[in-house]
Amino acid sequence: MARVGILTGGGDCPGLNAVIRAVTRRSLDRDWEVAGIRDGWRGLVDGVVEPLGRREVSGILPRGGTILGTTRTNPYKVDGGVEKVIATFEREGLDALVAIGGEDTLGVAAKLHAQRGFPVIGVPKTIDNDLNATDYTFGFDTAVMIATEAIDRLHTTAESHNRVMVVEVMGRHTGWIALHSGIAGGADVILIPEQPVTVEEACSLLEKRHATGKDFSIVVVSEGYELTYASGKKTLVAGEARATDQFGHVVLGGVGDALGREIEERTGFETRVTVLGHVQRGGTPTPRDRVLATRYGLKAADLVHESTFGRMAALHGDQIVDVSLEEATRELKTVPPEWYAVAQALAG
Ligand code: F6P
């Protein structure tokens, strides 16, 4: 009997359990055995694997997080990590692996496939929506919904108190969450890493808006936006920890506070800051994410069945297709100018 392993790596994300359920159910229907690997790549490095059956995946569709646990372990940064991954894989009698993750987790999968012929299929997960070669990653829709709801709620305080409300959202080095939630929430200024509008320009937009009689404003800023000044100076505000993980990422967060202070000092408008943080990643996935995650899971199981490895399930238009892991992880999918133009059309 053939055996497929499943792991979830990187930040948790709404819809992970929906993928696990779909891969498991379809594989069991084909009389495959399914093994859950604990805590991302760490489970293969340390050999922590558990059987997954119908019972284990029952009732998990609407649950946030991941029943398998997750870490940002990079086997290429662990002493003998890659050899350990391969040894566990063989010892467990696995024939294929479904790796559910973002650029880091899938970057490892791509490398293992390219260098060692490792039989792996990827599923694109991340609230950031920054994976190349797919229109959307699952988890993004939920994050945008949560951020939009927060913006709607902050509108009422903004209006009642005549304040500027700054909302800091996640997204790492791309501005997809800020852009979509900002457009959906009717934000007056949207600041993202790809379009470094200066602090001066942002303040002048707010002043112009207030001059027309609107005495409140909503500013959405992506955590990866560098505070950019007319002088050319740029500052990336990183979180207190400032540590990097095994993939070299610095912990972001804090730009909202810095920006809020600048706005208040430069315009004199009373300003408050809300940092949404991990609220954006928590809880139950939207129906759209559940459906997308389910379709990705079924596709991944089908690719495993066909032994078409080194591929990632992807969404092109409304079709689920497969693309190479190499293409998916070659570069980040950033917000193109035509998308930012939508936000600009209604700014201020
Ligand atoms: O990649 C998802 C994400 O939520 C980013 O938006 C954010 O920068 C990062 O993960 C936060 O990571 P952690 O949960 O390790 O603080």
mmCIF file of C-alpha atoms and ligand atoms in Angstrom:
data_model
loop_
_atom_site.group_PDB
_atom_site.id
_atom_site.type_symbol
_atom_site.label_atom_id
_atom_site.label_comp_id
_atom_site.label_asym_id
_atom_site.label_seq_id
_atom_site.Cartn_x
_atom_site.Cartn_y
_atom_site.Cartn_z
ATOM 1 C CA MET A 1 0.000 0.000 0.000
ATOM 2 C CA ALA A 2 1.244 3.514 -0.830
ATOM 3 C CA ARG A 3 1.661 6.144 1.868
ATOM 4 C CA VAL A 4 1.513 9.949 1.633
ATOM 5 C CA GLY A 5 2.758 12.359 4.270
ATOM 6 C CA ILE A 6 1.337 15.825 4.929
ATOM 7 C CA LEU A 7 3.054 18.723 6.667
ATOM 8 C CA THR A 8 2.152 22.333 7.386
ATOM 9 C CA GLY A 9 4.995 24.853 7.711
ATOM 10 C CA GLY A 10 5.461 28.564 8.407
ATOM 11 C CA GLY A 11 2.850 30.794 10.015
ATOM 12 C CA ASP A 12 -0.510 29.208 10.756
ATOM 13 C CA CYS A 13 -3.248 30.243 8.369
ATOM 14 C CA PRO A 14 -7.021 29.809 8.102
ATOM 15 C CA GLY A 15 -7.755 26.900 5.744
ATOM 16 C CA LEU A 16 -4.819 24.636 6.638
ATOM 17 C CA ASN A 17 -7.138 22.064 8.174
ATOM 18 C CA ALA A 18 -9.402 22.168 5.127
ATOM 19 C CA VAL A 19 -6.410 21.177 2.958
ATOM 20 C CA ILE A 20 -5.372 18.418 5.374
ATOM 21 C CA ARG A 21 -8.935 17.066 5.316
ATOM 22 C CA ALA A 22 -9.192 17.118 1.506
ATOM 23 C CA VAL A 23 -5.794 15.463 0.921
ATOM 24 C CA THR A 24 -6.543 12.823 3.549
ATOM 25 C CA ARG A 25 -10.064 12.027 2.388
ATOM 26 C CA ARG A 26 -9.141 11.736 -1.287
ATOM 27 C CA SER A 27 -6.042 9.653 -0.528
ATOM 28 C CA LEU A 28 -7.992 7.293 1.746
ATOM 29 C CA ASP A 29 -10.612 6.930 -1.002
ATOM 30 C CA ARG A 30 -7.772 5.648 -3.184
ATOM 31 C CA ASP A 31 -6.661 3.217 -0.486
ATOM 32 C CA TRP A 32 -3.553 5.195 0.301
ATOM 33 C CA GLU A 33 -2.347 5.490 3.867
ATOM 34 C CA VAL A 34 -1.900 9.009 5.195
ATOM 35 C CA ALA A 35 0.694 10.194 7.692
ATOM 36 C CA GLY A 36 0.580 13.538 9.485
ATOM 37 C CA ILE A 37 4.029 15.062 10.038
ATOM 38 C CA ARG A 38 4.212 17.182 13.171
ATOM 39 C CA ASP A 39 5.361 20.810 13.216
ATOM 40 C CA GLY A 40 6.401 21.355 9.615
ATOM 41 C CA TRP A 41 9.840 20.266 8.417
ATOM 42 C CA ARG A 42 10.826 19.720 12.065
ATOM 43 C CA GLY A 43 8.675 16.568 12.110
ATOM 44 C CA LEU A 44 10.734 15.052 9.304
ATOM 45 C CA VAL A 45 14.014 16.181 10.864
ATOM 46 C CA ASP A 46 13.088 14.727 14.283
ATOM 47 C CA GLY A 47 10.988 11.824 13.014
ATOM 48 C CA VAL A 48 7.648 12.790 14.574
ATOM 49 C CA VAL A 49 4.911 11.301 12.431
ATOM 50 C CA GLU A 50 1.367 10.132 13.247
ATOM 51 C CA PRO A 51 -1.301 8.302 11.252
ATOM 52 C CA LEU A 52 -4.170 10.339 9.803
ATOM 53 C CA GLY A 53 -7.500 8.668 9.269
ATOM 54 C CA ARG A 54 -11.099 9.756 8.712
ATOM 55 C CA ARG A 55 -11.567 10.209 12.422
ATOM 56 C CA GLU A 56 -8.601 12.575 12.780
ATOM 57 C CA VAL A 57 -9.835 14.835 9.991
ATOM 58 C CA SER A 58 -13.481 14.784 10.985
ATOM 59 C CA GLY A 59 -14.872 18.170 12.043
ATOM 60 C CA ILE A 60 -11.731 20.148 11.191
ATOM 61 C CA LEU A 61 -12.997 21.990 8.086
ATOM 62 C CA PRO A 62 -14.046 25.196 9.909
ATOM 63 C CA ARG A 63 -11.198 25.166 12.415
ATOM 64 C CA GLY A 64 -8.395 27.729 12.191
ATOM 65 C CA GLY A 65 -4.739 26.847 12.788
ATOM 66 C CA THR A 66 -3.421 23.405 11.931
ATOM 67 C CA ILE A 67 -4.038 20.088 13.660
ATOM 68 C CA LEU A 68 -0.489 19.085 12.666
ATOM 69 C CA GLY A 69 1.256 22.021 14.323
ATOM 70 C CA THR A 70 3.737 24.229 12.496
ATOM 71 C CA THR A 71 7.221 25.734 12.840
ATOM 72 C CA ARG A 72 9.576 27.797 10.735
ATOM 73 C CA THR A 73 12.211 25.018 10.804
ATOM 74 C CA ASN A 74 14.503 25.047 7.786
ATOM 75 C CA PRO A 75 16.200 21.644 7.326
ATOM 76 C CA TYR A 76 18.938 23.350 5.323
ATOM 77 C CA LYS A 77 19.863 25.309 8.459
ATOM 78 C CA VAL A 78 19.897 22.282 10.780
ATOM 79 C CA ASP A 79 23.024 20.151 11.121
ATOM 80 C CA GLY A 80 22.439 17.113 8.879
ATOM 81 C CA GLY A 81 18.840 18.326 8.433
ATOM 82 C CA VAL A 82 18.321 17.231 4.847
ATOM 83 C CA GLU A 83 19.726 13.739 5.501
ATOM 84 C CA LYS A 84 17.429 13.440 8.514
ATOM 85 C CA VAL A 85 14.406 14.454 6.438
ATOM 86 C CA ILE A 86 15.206 11.789 3.869
ATOM 87 C CA ALA A 87 15.928 9.161 6.539
ATOM 88 C CA THR A 88 12.568 9.759 8.274
ATOM 89 C CA PHE A 89 10.777 9.730 4.938
ATOM 90 C CA GLU A 90 12.273 6.322 4.107
ATOM 91 C CA ARG A 91 11.880 4.854 7.572
ATOM 92 C CA GLU A 92 8.186 5.809 7.609
ATOM 93 C CA GLY A 93 7.702 4.093 4.233
ATOM 94 C CA LEU A 94 6.443 7.291 2.613
ATOM 95 C CA ASP A 95 6.007 7.478 -1.166
ATOM 96 C CA ALA A 96 5.066 11.155 -1.437
ATOM 97 C CA LEU A 97 4.810 14.327 0.594
ATOM 98 C CA VAL A 98 2.280 17.147 0.428
ATOM 99 C CA ALA A 99 3.897 20.291 1.849
ATOM 100 C CA ILE A 100 1.439 23.063 2.686
ATOM 101 C CA GLY A 101 3.194 26.383 3.127
ATOM 102 C CA GLY A 102 4.405 29.696 1.819
ATOM 103 C CA GLU A 103 7.625 30.790 0.134
ATOM 104 C CA ASP A 104 9.857 29.310 2.860
ATOM 105 C CA THR A 105 8.249 25.895 3.313
ATOM 106 C CA LEU A 106 7.772 25.516 -0.426
ATOM 107 C CA GLY A 107 11.266 26.869 -1.081
ATOM 108 C CA VAL A 108 12.614 23.896 0.886
ATOM 109 C CA ALA A 109 10.286 21.571 -1.071
ATOM 110 C CA ALA A 110 11.498 23.016 -4.391
ATOM 111 C CA LYS A 111 15.136 22.589 -3.391
ATOM 112 C CA LEU A 112 14.646 19.033 -2.145
ATOM 113 C CA HIS A 113 12.924 18.143 -5.386
ATOM 114 C CA ALA A 114 15.536 19.818 -7.587
ATOM 115 C CA GLN A 115 18.556 18.491 -5.686
ATOM 116 C CA ARG A 116 17.375 15.087 -4.445
ATOM 117 C CA GLY A 117 14.405 14.218 -6.654
ATOM 118 C CA PHE A 118 12.247 14.312 -3.517
ATOM 119 C CA PRO A 119 8.624 13.342 -4.372
ATOM 120 C CA VAL A 120 6.827 16.430 -3.112
ATOM 121 C CA ILE A 121 3.747 18.459 -4.035
ATOM 122 C CA GLY A 122 3.142 21.983 -2.736
ATOM 123 C CA VAL A 123 -0.054 23.746 -1.668
ATOM 124 C CA PRO A 124 0.081 27.573 -1.574
ATOM 125 C CA LYS A 125 -0.701 28.884 1.887
ATOM 126 C CA THR A 126 -0.273 32.377 3.271
ATOM 127 C CA ILE A 127 -2.401 35.271 4.389
ATOM 128 C CA ASP A 128 0.139 37.507 2.582
ATOM 129 C CA ASN A 129 -0.895 36.278 -0.913
ATOM 130 C CA ASP A 130 2.696 36.775 -2.048
ATOM 131 C CA LEU A 131 3.368 33.427 -3.712
ATOM 132 C CA ASN A 132 4.226 33.570 -7.378
ATOM 133 C CA ALA A 133 2.395 31.608 -10.102
ATOM 134 C CA THR A 134 -0.974 31.493 -8.375
ATOM 135 C CA ASP A 135 -3.680 34.168 -8.414
ATOM 136 C CA TYR A 136 -4.526 33.598 -4.757
ATOM 137 C CA THR A 137 -3.228 31.672 -1.786
ATOM 138 C CA PHE A 138 -5.718 30.320 0.731
ATOM 139 C CA GLY A 139 -5.925 32.299 3.980
ATOM 140 C CA PHE A 140 -5.731 35.651 2.236
ATOM 141 C CA ASP A 141 -9.483 36.073 1.907
ATOM 142 C CA THR A 142 -9.973 35.483 5.636
ATOM 143 C CA ALA A 143 -7.250 37.973 6.562
ATOM 144 C CA VAL A 144 -8.773 40.595 4.262
ATOM 145 C CA MET A 145 -12.212 39.978 5.738
ATOM 146 C CA ILE A 146 -10.916 40.428 9.298
ATOM 147 C CA ALA A 147 -8.957 43.565 8.384
ATOM 148 C CA THR A 148 -11.936 45.032 6.514
ATOM 149 C CA GLU A 149 -14.235 44.422 9.445
ATOM 150 C CA ALA A 150 -11.723 46.144 11.726
ATOM 151 C CA ILE A 151 -11.539 49.146 9.388
ATOM 152 C CA ASP A 152 -15.353 49.367 9.340
ATOM 153 C CA ARG A 153 -15.404 49.383 13.130
ATOM 154 C CA LEU A 154 -12.623 51.960 13.369
ATOM 155 C CA HIS A 155 -14.587 54.229 11.020
ATOM 156 C CA THR A 156 -17.183 54.826 13.703
ATOM 157 C CA THR A 157 -14.586 56.060 16.219
ATOM 158 C CA ALA A 158 -12.839 58.101 13.518
ATOM 159 C CA GLU A 159 -16.106 59.847 12.663
ATOM 160 C CA SER A 160 -17.303 60.348 16.222
ATOM 161 C CA HIS A 161 -14.017 61.780 17.505
ATOM 162 C CA ASN A 162 -12.781 63.525 14.353
ATOM 163 C CA ARG A 163 -9.618 61.482 14.446
ATOM 164 C CA VAL A 164 -7.149 59.920 12.072
ATOM 165 C CA MET A 165 -7.178 56.178 12.654
ATOM 166 C CA VAL A 166 -4.073 54.313 11.476
ATOM 167 C CA VAL A 167 -4.483 50.563 10.969
ATOM 168 C CA GLU A 168 -1.355 48.418 10.638
ATOM 169 C CA VAL A 169 -1.918 45.138 8.822
ATOM 170 C CA MET A 170 0.360 42.180 8.053
ATOM 171 C CA GLY A 171 1.644 41.145 4.646
ATOM 172 C CA ARG A 172 5.411 41.050 5.157
ATOM 173 C CA HIS A 173 7.116 42.551 2.094
ATOM 174 C CA THR A 174 3.999 42.848 -0.050
ATOM 175 C CA GLY A 175 0.944 45.038 0.365
ATOM 176 C CA TRP A 176 -1.854 42.707 -0.742
ATOM 177 C CA ILE A 177 -3.722 42.675 2.587
ATOM 178 C CA ALA A 178 -3.410 46.460 2.998
ATOM 179 C CA LEU A 179 -4.522 47.068 -0.564
ATOM 180 C CA HIS A 180 -7.580 44.815 -0.528
ATOM 181 C CA SER A 181 -8.779 45.664 2.976
ATOM 182 C CA GLY A 182 -8.041 49.342 2.350
ATOM 183 C CA ILE A 183 -10.079 49.399 -0.850
ATOM 184 C CA ALA A 184 -12.883 47.340 0.718
ATOM 185 C CA GLY A 185 -12.915 49.512 3.847
ATOM 186 C CA GLY A 186 -12.755 52.814 1.957
ATOM 187 C CA ALA A 187 -9.416 53.884 3.446
ATOM 188 C CA ASP A 188 -8.251 57.401 2.606
ATOM 189 C CA VAL A 189 -4.558 56.546 2.470
ATOM 190 C CA ILE A 190 -3.051 53.110 1.782
ATOM 191 C CA LEU A 191 0.685 52.638 2.293
ATOM 192 C CA ILE A 192 2.378 49.506 0.951
ATOM 193 C CA PRO A 193 6.001 48.433 0.408
ATOM 194 C CA GLU A 194 5.692 48.341 -3.384
ATOM 195 C CA GLN A 195 4.553 51.984 -3.745
ATOM 196 C CA PRO A 196 6.576 54.058 -1.284
ATOM 197 C CA VAL A 197 4.349 57.131 -0.988
ATOM 198 C CA THR A 198 6.200 59.562 1.275
ATOM 199 C CA VAL A 199 5.093 60.551 4.764
ATOM 200 C CA GLU A 200 4.827 64.130 3.478
ATOM 201 C CA GLU A 201 2.552 63.062 0.610
ATOM 202 C CA ALA A 202 0.369 61.032 2.973
ATOM 203 C CA CYS A 203 0.027 64.008 5.352
ATOM 204 C CA SER A 204 -0.766 66.373 2.520
ATOM 205 C CA LEU A 205 -3.534 63.991 1.314
ATOM 206 C CA LEU A 206 -5.021 64.027 4.814
ATOM 207 C CA GLU A 207 -4.782 67.824 5.042
ATOM 208 C CA LYS A 208 -6.491 68.242 1.664
ATOM 209 C CA ARG A 209 -9.254 65.900 2.731
ATOM 210 C CA HIS A 210 -9.772 67.744 6.007
ATOM 211 C CA ALA A 211 -9.784 71.066 4.116
ATOM 212 C CA THR A 212 -12.850 69.854 2.195
ATOM 213 C CA GLY A 213 -14.735 69.442 5.456
ATOM 214 C CA LYS A 214 -14.014 65.766 6.173
ATOM 215 C CA ASP A 215 -12.584 65.867 9.648
ATOM 216 C CA PHE A 216 -11.674 62.202 10.072
ATOM 217 C CA SER A 217 -9.551 59.776 8.062
ATOM 218 C CA ILE A 218 -8.551 56.133 7.854
ATOM 219 C CA VAL A 219 -4.972 55.202 6.986
ATOM 220 C CA VAL A 220 -4.060 51.566 6.274
ATOM 221 C CA VAL A 221 -0.369 50.753 6.429
ATOM 222 C CA SER A 222 1.281 47.466 5.604
ATOM 223 C CA GLU A 223 3.832 46.249 8.189
ATOM 224 C CA GLY A 224 6.520 46.104 5.487
ATOM 225 C CA TYR A 225 6.054 49.714 4.327
ATOM 226 C CA GLU A 226 9.272 51.637 4.886
ATOM 227 C CA LEU A 227 8.709 55.079 6.363
ATOM 228 C CA THR A 228 9.731 57.097 3.324
ATOM 229 C CA TYR A 229 10.548 60.794 3.364
ATOM 230 C CA ALA A 230 10.800 63.434 0.649
ATOM 231 C CA SER A 231 14.512 63.684 1.490
ATOM 232 C CA GLY A 232 14.947 60.119 0.226
ATOM 233 C CA LYS A 233 15.435 58.674 3.710
ATOM 234 C CA LYS A 234 13.750 55.307 4.284
ATOM 235 C CA THR A 235 13.277 53.381 7.531
ATOM 236 C CA LEU A 236 12.016 49.825 7.877
ATOM 237 C CA VAL A 237 10.406 49.614 11.300
ATOM 238 C CA ALA A 238 10.917 46.127 12.703
ATOM 239 C CA GLY A 239 9.322 44.656 15.800
ATOM 240 C CA GLU A 240 10.894 44.605 19.239
ATOM 241 C CA ALA A 241 12.286 41.118 18.826
ATOM 242 C CA ARG A 242 14.147 42.095 15.649
ATOM 243 C CA ALA A 243 15.330 38.506 15.543
ATOM 244 C CA THR A 244 15.501 36.640 12.280
ATOM 245 C CA ASP A 245 14.085 33.142 11.815
ATOM 246 C CA GLN A 246 15.830 30.211 10.083
ATOM 247 C CA PHE A 247 14.783 31.688 6.753
ATOM 248 C CA GLY A 248 16.391 35.047 7.548
ATOM 249 C CA HIS A 249 13.148 36.991 8.064
ATOM 250 C CA VAL A 250 13.145 39.848 10.525
ATOM 251 C CA VAL A 251 10.061 40.165 12.749
ATOM 252 C CA LEU A 252 8.095 43.110 11.380
ATOM 253 C CA GLY A 253 5.647 45.375 13.195
ATOM 254 C CA GLY A 254 5.626 48.880 14.603
ATOM 255 C CA VAL A 255 5.391 51.054 11.513
ATOM 256 C CA GLY A 256 1.822 52.017 12.460
ATOM 257 C CA ASP A 257 2.954 53.651 15.700
ATOM 258 C CA ALA A 258 5.819 55.493 14.026
ATOM 259 C CA LEU A 259 3.523 56.684 11.240
ATOM 260 C CA GLY A 260 0.794 57.739 13.676
ATOM 261 C CA ARG A 261 3.277 59.903 15.566
ATOM 262 C CA GLU A 262 4.468 61.514 12.332
ATOM 263 C CA ILE A 263 0.913 62.260 11.201
ATOM 264 C CA GLU A 264 -0.075 63.813 14.520
ATOM 265 C CA GLU A 265 3.065 65.950 14.728
ATOM 266 C CA ARG A 266 2.964 67.103 11.114
ATOM 267 C CA THR A 267 -0.789 67.744 10.706
ATOM 268 C CA GLY A 268 -1.942 68.402 14.259
ATOM 269 C CA PHE A 269 -4.822 65.940 13.740
ATOM 270 C CA GLU A 270 -5.497 63.712 16.714
ATOM 271 C CA THR A 271 -4.351 60.237 15.684
ATOM 272 C CA ARG A 272 -4.790 56.729 17.082
ATOM 273 C CA VAL A 273 -3.141 53.501 15.975
ATOM 274 C CA THR A 274 -4.472 49.930 15.850
ATOM 275 C CA VAL A 275 -2.167 47.012 15.107
ATOM 276 C CA LEU A 276 -4.205 44.006 13.965
ATOM 277 C CA GLY A 277 -1.361 41.498 14.282
ATOM 278 C CA HIS A 278 -2.142 37.815 14.571
ATOM 279 C CA VAL A 279 -5.885 38.411 14.810
ATOM 280 C CA GLN A 280 -5.660 38.417 11.004
ATOM 281 C CA ARG A 281 -4.425 34.824 10.996
ATOM 282 C CA GLY A 282 -6.668 33.406 13.668
ATOM 283 C CA GLY A 283 -9.992 31.667 13.724
ATOM 284 C CA THR A 284 -12.269 30.127 11.214
ATOM 285 C CA PRO A 285 -11.652 30.498 7.451
ATOM 286 C CA THR A 286 -14.157 32.271 5.195
ATOM 287 C CA PRO A 287 -16.263 30.052 2.906
ATOM 288 C CA ARG A 288 -14.118 31.199 -0.029
ATOM 289 C CA ASP A 289 -10.936 30.030 1.736
ATOM 290 C CA ARG A 290 -12.543 26.733 2.737
ATOM 291 C CA VAL A 291 -13.525 26.081 -0.870
ATOM 292 C CA LEU A 292 -10.128 27.133 -2.264
ATOM 293 C CA ALA A 293 -8.262 25.072 0.346
ATOM 294 C CA THR A 294 -10.447 22.051 -0.418
ATOM 295 C CA ARG A 295 -9.853 22.369 -4.161
ATOM 296 C CA TYR A 296 -6.089 22.740 -3.597
ATOM 297 C CA GLY A 297 -6.084 19.659 -1.349
ATOM 298 C CA LEU A 298 -7.914 17.532 -3.893
ATOM 299 C CA LYS A 299 -5.537 18.697 -6.644
ATOM 300 C CA ALA A 300 -2.499 17.889 -4.500
ATOM 301 C CA ALA A 301 -3.823 14.380 -3.809
ATOM 302 C CA ASP A 302 -4.456 13.906 -7.543
ATOM 303 C CA LEU A 303 -0.902 14.995 -8.398
ATOM 304 C CA VAL A 304 0.411 12.526 -5.822
ATOM 305 C CA HIS A 305 -1.717 9.794 -7.401
ATOM 306 C CA GLU A 306 -0.282 10.625 -10.854
ATOM 307 C CA SER A 307 3.266 10.812 -9.423
ATOM 308 C CA THR A 308 3.615 14.310 -10.907
ATOM 309 C CA PHE A 309 6.097 15.691 -8.374
ATOM 310 C CA GLY A 310 7.845 19.039 -7.989
ATOM 311 C CA ARG A 311 4.547 20.807 -8.662
ATOM 312 C CA MET A 312 2.271 23.135 -6.715
ATOM 313 C CA ALA A 313 -1.511 23.393 -6.935
ATOM 314 C CA ALA A 314 -2.404 26.897 -8.148
ATOM 315 C CA LEU A 315 -5.398 29.042 -9.040
ATOM 316 C CA HIS A 316 -5.477 30.598 -12.498
ATOM 317 C CA GLY A 317 -8.718 32.494 -13.009
ATOM 318 C CA ASP A 318 -11.256 30.015 -11.700
ATOM 319 C CA GLN A 319 -9.273 26.917 -12.645
ATOM 320 C CA ILE A 320 -7.125 24.835 -10.337
ATOM 321 C CA VAL A 321 -3.956 23.999 -12.245
ATOM 322 C CA ASP A 322 -0.444 22.904 -11.344
ATOM 323 C CA VAL A 323 2.753 24.909 -11.704
ATOM 324 C CA SER A 324 6.363 24.077 -10.937
ATOM 325 C CA LEU A 325 7.548 24.617 -7.363
ATOM 326 C CA GLU A 326 10.569 26.335 -8.834
ATOM 327 C CA GLU A 327 8.418 28.956 -10.563
ATOM 328 C CA ALA A 328 6.205 29.386 -7.499
ATOM 329 C CA THR A 329 9.166 30.182 -5.251
ATOM 330 C CA ARG A 330 11.443 32.013 -7.728
ATOM 331 C CA GLU A 331 10.249 35.483 -6.692
ATOM 332 C CA LEU A 332 7.578 37.124 -4.570
ATOM 333 C CA LYS A 333 4.325 38.174 -6.184
ATOM 334 C CA THR A 334 4.207 41.891 -5.456
ATOM 335 C CA VAL A 335 1.347 44.349 -5.949
ATOM 336 C CA PRO A 336 1.568 45.701 -9.524
ATOM 337 C CA PRO A 337 1.024 49.445 -10.244
ATOM 338 C CA GLU A 338 -2.364 48.847 -11.911
ATOM 339 C CA TRP A 339 -3.665 47.357 -8.666
ATOM 340 C CA TYR A 340 -2.363 50.284 -6.626
ATOM 341 C CA ALA A 341 -4.037 52.642 -9.096
ATOM 342 C CA VAL A 342 -7.398 51.301 -7.893
ATOM 343 C CA ALA A 343 -6.540 52.453 -4.366
ATOM 344 C CA GLN A 344 -5.222 55.801 -5.595
ATOM 345 C CA ALA A 345 -8.357 56.537 -7.598
ATOM 346 C CA LEU A 346 -10.341 56.816 -4.379
ATOM 347 C CA ALA A 347 -7.660 58.137 -2.007
ATOM 348 C CA GLY A 348 -8.249 61.217 0.142
HETATM 349 O O1 F6P B 1 3.605 35.239 6.595
HETATM 350 C C1 F6P B 1 2.505 35.410 7.428
HETATM 351 C C2 F6P B 1 2.822 36.423 8.523
HETATM 352 O O2 F6P B 1 1.650 36.571 9.307
HETATM 353 C C3 F6P B 1 3.315 37.782 8.018
HETATM 354 O O3 F6P B 1 2.275 38.588 7.531
HETATM 355 C C4 F6P B 1 3.988 38.308 9.248
HETATM 356 O O4 F6P B 1 5.001 39.238 8.951
HETATM 357 C C5 F6P B 1 4.587 37.071 9.853
HETATM 358 O O5 F6P B 1 3.862 35.972 9.349
HETATM 359 C C6 F6P B 1 4.555 37.054 11.357
HETATM 360 O O6 F6P B 1 5.208 35.934 11.794
HETATM 361 P P1 F6P B 1 5.166 35.372 13.272
HETATM 362 O O7 F6P B 1 3.845 34.683 13.468
HETATM 363 O O8 F6P B 1 6.308 34.430 13.342
HETATM 364 O O9 F6P B 1 5.286 36.551 14.182
#
